[in-house]
Coordinates of C-alpha atoms and ligand atoms in Angstrom, one line a residue:
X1 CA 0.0 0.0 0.0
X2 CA 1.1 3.8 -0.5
X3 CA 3.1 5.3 2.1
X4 CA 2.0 9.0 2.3
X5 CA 4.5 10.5 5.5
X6 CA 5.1 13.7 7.0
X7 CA 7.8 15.0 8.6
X8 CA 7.1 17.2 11.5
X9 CA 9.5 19.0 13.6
X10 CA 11.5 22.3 14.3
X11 CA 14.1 23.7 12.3
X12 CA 17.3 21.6 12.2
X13 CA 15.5 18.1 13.9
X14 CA 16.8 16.5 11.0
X15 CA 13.7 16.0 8.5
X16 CA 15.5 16.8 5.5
X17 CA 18.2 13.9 6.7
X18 CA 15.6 11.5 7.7
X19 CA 13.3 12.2 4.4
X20 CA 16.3 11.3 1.9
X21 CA 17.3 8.2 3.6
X22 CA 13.6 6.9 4.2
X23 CA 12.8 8.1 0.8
X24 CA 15.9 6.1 -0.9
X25 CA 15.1 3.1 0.8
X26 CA 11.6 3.2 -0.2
X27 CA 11.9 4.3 -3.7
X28 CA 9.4 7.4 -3.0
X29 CA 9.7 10.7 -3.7
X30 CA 11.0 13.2 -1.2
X31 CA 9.2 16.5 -1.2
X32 CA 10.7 19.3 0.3
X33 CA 9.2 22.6 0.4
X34 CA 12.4 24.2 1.3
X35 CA 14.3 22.3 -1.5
X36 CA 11.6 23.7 -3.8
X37 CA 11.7 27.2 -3.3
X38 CA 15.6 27.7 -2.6
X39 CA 15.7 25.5 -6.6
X40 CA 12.8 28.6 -7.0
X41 CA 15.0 31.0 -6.1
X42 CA 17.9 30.0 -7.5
X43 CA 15.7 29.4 -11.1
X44 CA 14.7 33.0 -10.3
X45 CA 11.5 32.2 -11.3
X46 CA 8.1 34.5 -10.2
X47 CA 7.6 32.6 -6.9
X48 CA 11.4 32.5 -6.3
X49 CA 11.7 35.9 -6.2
X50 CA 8.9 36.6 -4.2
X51 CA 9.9 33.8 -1.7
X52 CA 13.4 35.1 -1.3
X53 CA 13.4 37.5 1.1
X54 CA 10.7 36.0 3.1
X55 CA 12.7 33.1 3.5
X56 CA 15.8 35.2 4.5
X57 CA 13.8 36.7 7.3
X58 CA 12.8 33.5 8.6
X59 CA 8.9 33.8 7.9
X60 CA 6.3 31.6 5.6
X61 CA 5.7 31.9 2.6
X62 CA 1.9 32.6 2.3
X63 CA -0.3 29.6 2.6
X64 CA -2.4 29.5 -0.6
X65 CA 1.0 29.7 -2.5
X66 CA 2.5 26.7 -0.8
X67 CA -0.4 24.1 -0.8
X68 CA -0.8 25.3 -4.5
X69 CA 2.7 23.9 -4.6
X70 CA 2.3 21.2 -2.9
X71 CA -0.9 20.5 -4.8
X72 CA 0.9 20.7 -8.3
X73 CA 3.7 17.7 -6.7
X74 CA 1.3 15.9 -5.1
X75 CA -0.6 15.1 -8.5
X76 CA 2.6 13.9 -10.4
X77 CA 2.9 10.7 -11.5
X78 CA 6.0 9.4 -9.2
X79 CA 3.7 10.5 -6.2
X80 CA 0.9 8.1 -7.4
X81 CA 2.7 4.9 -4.5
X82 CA 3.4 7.5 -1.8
X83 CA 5.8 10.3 -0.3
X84 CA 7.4 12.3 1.8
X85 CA 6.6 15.9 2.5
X86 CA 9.5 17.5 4.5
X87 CA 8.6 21.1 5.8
X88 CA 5.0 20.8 4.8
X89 CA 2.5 21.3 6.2
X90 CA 3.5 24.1 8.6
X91 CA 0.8 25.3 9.5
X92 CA -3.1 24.3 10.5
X93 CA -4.5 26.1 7.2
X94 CA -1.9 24.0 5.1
X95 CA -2.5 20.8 7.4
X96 CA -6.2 21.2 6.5
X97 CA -5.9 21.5 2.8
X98 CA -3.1 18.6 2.7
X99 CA -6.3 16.5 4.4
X100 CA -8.5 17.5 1.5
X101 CA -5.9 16.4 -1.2
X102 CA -5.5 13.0 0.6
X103 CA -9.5 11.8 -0.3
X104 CA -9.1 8.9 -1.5
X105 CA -5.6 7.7 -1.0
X106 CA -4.2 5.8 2.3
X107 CA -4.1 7.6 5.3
X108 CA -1.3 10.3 6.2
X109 CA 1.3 8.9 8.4
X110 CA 2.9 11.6 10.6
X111 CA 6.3 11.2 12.0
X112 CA 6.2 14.5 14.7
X113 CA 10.7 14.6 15.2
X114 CA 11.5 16.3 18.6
X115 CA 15.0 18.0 19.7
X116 CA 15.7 20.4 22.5
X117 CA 16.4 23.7 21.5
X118 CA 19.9 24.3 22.3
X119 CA 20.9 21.5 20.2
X120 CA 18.9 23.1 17.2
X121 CA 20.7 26.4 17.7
X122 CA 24.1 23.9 17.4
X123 CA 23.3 22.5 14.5
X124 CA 21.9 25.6 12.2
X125 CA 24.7 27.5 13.1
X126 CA 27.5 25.1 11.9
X127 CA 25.8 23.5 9.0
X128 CA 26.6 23.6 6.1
X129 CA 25.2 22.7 2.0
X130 CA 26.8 22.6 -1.0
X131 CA 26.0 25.9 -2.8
X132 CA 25.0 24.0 -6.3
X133 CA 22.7 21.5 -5.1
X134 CA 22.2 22.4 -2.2
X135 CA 22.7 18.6 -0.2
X136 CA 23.8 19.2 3.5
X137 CA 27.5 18.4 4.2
X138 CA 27.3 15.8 7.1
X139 CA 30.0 15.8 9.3
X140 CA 32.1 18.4 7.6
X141 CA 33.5 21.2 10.3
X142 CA 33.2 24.8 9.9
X143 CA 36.9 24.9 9.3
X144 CA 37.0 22.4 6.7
X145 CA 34.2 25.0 4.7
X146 CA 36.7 25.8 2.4
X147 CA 38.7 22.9 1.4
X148 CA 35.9 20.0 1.2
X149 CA 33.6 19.8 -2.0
X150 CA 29.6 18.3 -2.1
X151 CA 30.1 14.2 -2.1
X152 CA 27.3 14.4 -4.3
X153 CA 28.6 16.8 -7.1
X154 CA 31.3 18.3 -6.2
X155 CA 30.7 21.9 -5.8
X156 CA 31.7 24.6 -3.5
X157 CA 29.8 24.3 0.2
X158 CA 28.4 27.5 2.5
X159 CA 25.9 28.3 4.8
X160 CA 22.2 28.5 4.4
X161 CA 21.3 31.9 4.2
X162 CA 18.7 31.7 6.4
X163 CA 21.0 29.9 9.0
X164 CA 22.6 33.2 10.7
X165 CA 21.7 33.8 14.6
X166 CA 19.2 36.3 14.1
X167 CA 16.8 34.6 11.3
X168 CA 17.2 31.1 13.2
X169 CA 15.9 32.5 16.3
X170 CA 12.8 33.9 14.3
X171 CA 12.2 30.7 12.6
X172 CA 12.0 28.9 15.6
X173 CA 9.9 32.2 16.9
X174 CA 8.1 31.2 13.7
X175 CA 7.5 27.4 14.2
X176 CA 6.5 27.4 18.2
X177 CA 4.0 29.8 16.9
X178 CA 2.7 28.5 13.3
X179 CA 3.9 25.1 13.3
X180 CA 3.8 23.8 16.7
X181 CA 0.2 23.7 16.4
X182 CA 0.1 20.8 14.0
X183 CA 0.9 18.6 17.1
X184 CA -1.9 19.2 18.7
X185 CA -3.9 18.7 15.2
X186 CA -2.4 15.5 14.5
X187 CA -2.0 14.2 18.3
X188 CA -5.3 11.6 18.5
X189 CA -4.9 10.2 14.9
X190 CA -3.8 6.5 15.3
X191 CA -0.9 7.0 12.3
X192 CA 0.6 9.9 14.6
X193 CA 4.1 9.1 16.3
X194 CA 6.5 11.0 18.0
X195 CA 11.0 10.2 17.4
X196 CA 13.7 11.8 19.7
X197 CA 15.7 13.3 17.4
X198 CA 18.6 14.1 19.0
X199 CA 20.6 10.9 18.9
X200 CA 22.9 9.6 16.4
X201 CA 21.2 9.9 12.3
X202 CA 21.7 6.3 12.3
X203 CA 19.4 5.8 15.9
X204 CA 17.1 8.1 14.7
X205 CA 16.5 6.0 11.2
X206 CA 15.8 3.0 12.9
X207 CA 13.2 4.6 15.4
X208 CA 11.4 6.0 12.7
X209 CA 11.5 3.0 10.5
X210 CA 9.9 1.0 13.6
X211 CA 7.4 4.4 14.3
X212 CA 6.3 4.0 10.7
X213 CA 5.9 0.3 10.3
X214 CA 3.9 0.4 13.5
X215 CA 1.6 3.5 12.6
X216 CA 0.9 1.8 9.5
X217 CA 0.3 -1.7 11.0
X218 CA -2.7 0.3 13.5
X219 CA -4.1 2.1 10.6
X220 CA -6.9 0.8 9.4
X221 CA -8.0 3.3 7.5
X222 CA -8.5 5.8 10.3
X223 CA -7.4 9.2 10.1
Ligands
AP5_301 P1 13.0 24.4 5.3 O1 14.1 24.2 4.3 O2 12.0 23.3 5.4 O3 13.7 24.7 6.7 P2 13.4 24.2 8.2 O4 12.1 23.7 8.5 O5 13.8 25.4 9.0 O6 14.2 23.0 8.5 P3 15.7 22.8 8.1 O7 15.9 22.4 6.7 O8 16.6 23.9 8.6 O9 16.0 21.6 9.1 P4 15.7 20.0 8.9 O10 14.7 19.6 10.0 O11 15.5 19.6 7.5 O12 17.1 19.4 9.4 P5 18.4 18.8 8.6 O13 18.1 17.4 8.2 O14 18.8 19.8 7.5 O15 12.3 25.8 5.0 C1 13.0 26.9 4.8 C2 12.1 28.1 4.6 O16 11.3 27.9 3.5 C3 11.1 28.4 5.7 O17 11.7 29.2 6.8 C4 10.0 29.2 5.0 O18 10.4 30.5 4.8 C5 10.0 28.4 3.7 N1 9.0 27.3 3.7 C6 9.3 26.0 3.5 N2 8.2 25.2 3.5 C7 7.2 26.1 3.8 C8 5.8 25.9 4.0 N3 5.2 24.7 3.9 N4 5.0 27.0 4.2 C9 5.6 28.2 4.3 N5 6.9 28.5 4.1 C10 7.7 27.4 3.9 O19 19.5 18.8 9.8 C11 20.0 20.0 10.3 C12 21.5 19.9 10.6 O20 21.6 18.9 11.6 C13 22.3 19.4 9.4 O21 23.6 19.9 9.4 C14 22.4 17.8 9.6 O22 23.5 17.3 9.1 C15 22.4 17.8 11.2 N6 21.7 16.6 11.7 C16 20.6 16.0 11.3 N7 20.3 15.0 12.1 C17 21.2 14.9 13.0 C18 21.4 14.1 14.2 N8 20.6 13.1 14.4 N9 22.5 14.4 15.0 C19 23.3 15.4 14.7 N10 23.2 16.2 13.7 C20 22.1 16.0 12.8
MG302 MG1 15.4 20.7 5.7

């Protein structure tokens, strides 16, 4: 049966991490919202540019925008046998129209990842991607910025933009406001399950692997 997940959780709990590996081992598409826009940006395209400078502040980008997005994704063909939505929804508006789009196929499951938030201030600020496609550089120091290329393809790596002191503290601002929420509107759903994320990437894959094959074992069509 299709596998529809969501990732929940704060900046820097490690959806985007979790999502690729899940999503490689599954042969399912990850969907990233973030991935999507900064490709946006970078493309320069009409949304891209109006996305920009929201996202360097640290807000949302405006709700009937993203789940028109997420709509368009949603409907391709590779999507058809499941997914993975990392950073949508984020918030109760989006969560509600993401329900509305699911009619008919299996029930979401919804993997809520929780870290304390002095590790999530550690990890934003010394993260980096590679600046071409923007893949996160795991394990690679600060220091070693300059002289380690992307494993993927090789380019240059940097910081996010949106990963200086100042906009992290607003986009966790953001989330406890906007986002947070979403536990509360997923809690009493029986596919709803919560990870610790702050424990080695490998500990954390195989928690959610066992969270996911239980949530979908209880399912039964429930949402
Ligand atoms: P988005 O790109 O989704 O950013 P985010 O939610 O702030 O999350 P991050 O990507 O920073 O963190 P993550 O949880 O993916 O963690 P990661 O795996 O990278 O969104 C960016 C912006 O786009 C938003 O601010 C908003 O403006 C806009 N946007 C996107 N979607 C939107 C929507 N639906 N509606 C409106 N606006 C939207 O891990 C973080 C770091 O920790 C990495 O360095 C990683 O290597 C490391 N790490 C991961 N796991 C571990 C571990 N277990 N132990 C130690 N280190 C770890
Ligand atoms: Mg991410």
């Amino acid at each position: 049966m299709a596998l529809n997940l969501i990732m929940l959780g704060p900046p820097g709990a490690g959806k985007g991490t979790q999502a690729e590996r899940f999503a490689k081992k599954r042969g399912i598409p990850k969907i990233s919202t973030g991935d999507m826009l900064r490709e946006s940006v970078k493309a320069g395209t009409e949304i891209g540019l109006r996305a920009k400078a929201i996202m360097e502040r640290g807000e949302l980008v405006n709700d009937e925008v993203m789940i028109g997005i997420v709509k368009e994704r949603l409907a391709r063909a590779d999507a058809q046998d499941g997914f993975i939505l990392d950073g949508f929804p984020r918030t109760v508006a989006q969560a509600k129209a993401l329900d509305t789009l699911m009619d008919g196929r299996p029930a979401i499951v919804v993997i809520d990842i929780t870290v304390p938030e002095a590790e999530l201030v550690r990890r934003l600020s010394s993260r980096m991607v590679c600046e071409e496609c923007g893949l996160n550089a795991e394990g690679v120091e600060l220091a070693q910025m300059s002289t380690t290329a992307c494993k993927r393809c090789g380019g240059r790596l940097k910081q996010r933009s949106d990963d200086t002191a100042d906009v992290v503290r607003e986009r966790l601002k953001v989330y406890k406001r906007d986002t947070q929420p979403l536990v509360d509107f997923y809690r009493d759903r029986s596919t709803f399950r919560q990870v610790f994320g702050a424990q080695p990437p490998d500990r954390v894959e195989k928690e959610l692997d066992h969270a996911v094959k239980h949530a979908t074992k209880t399912e039964g069509g429930r949402r």
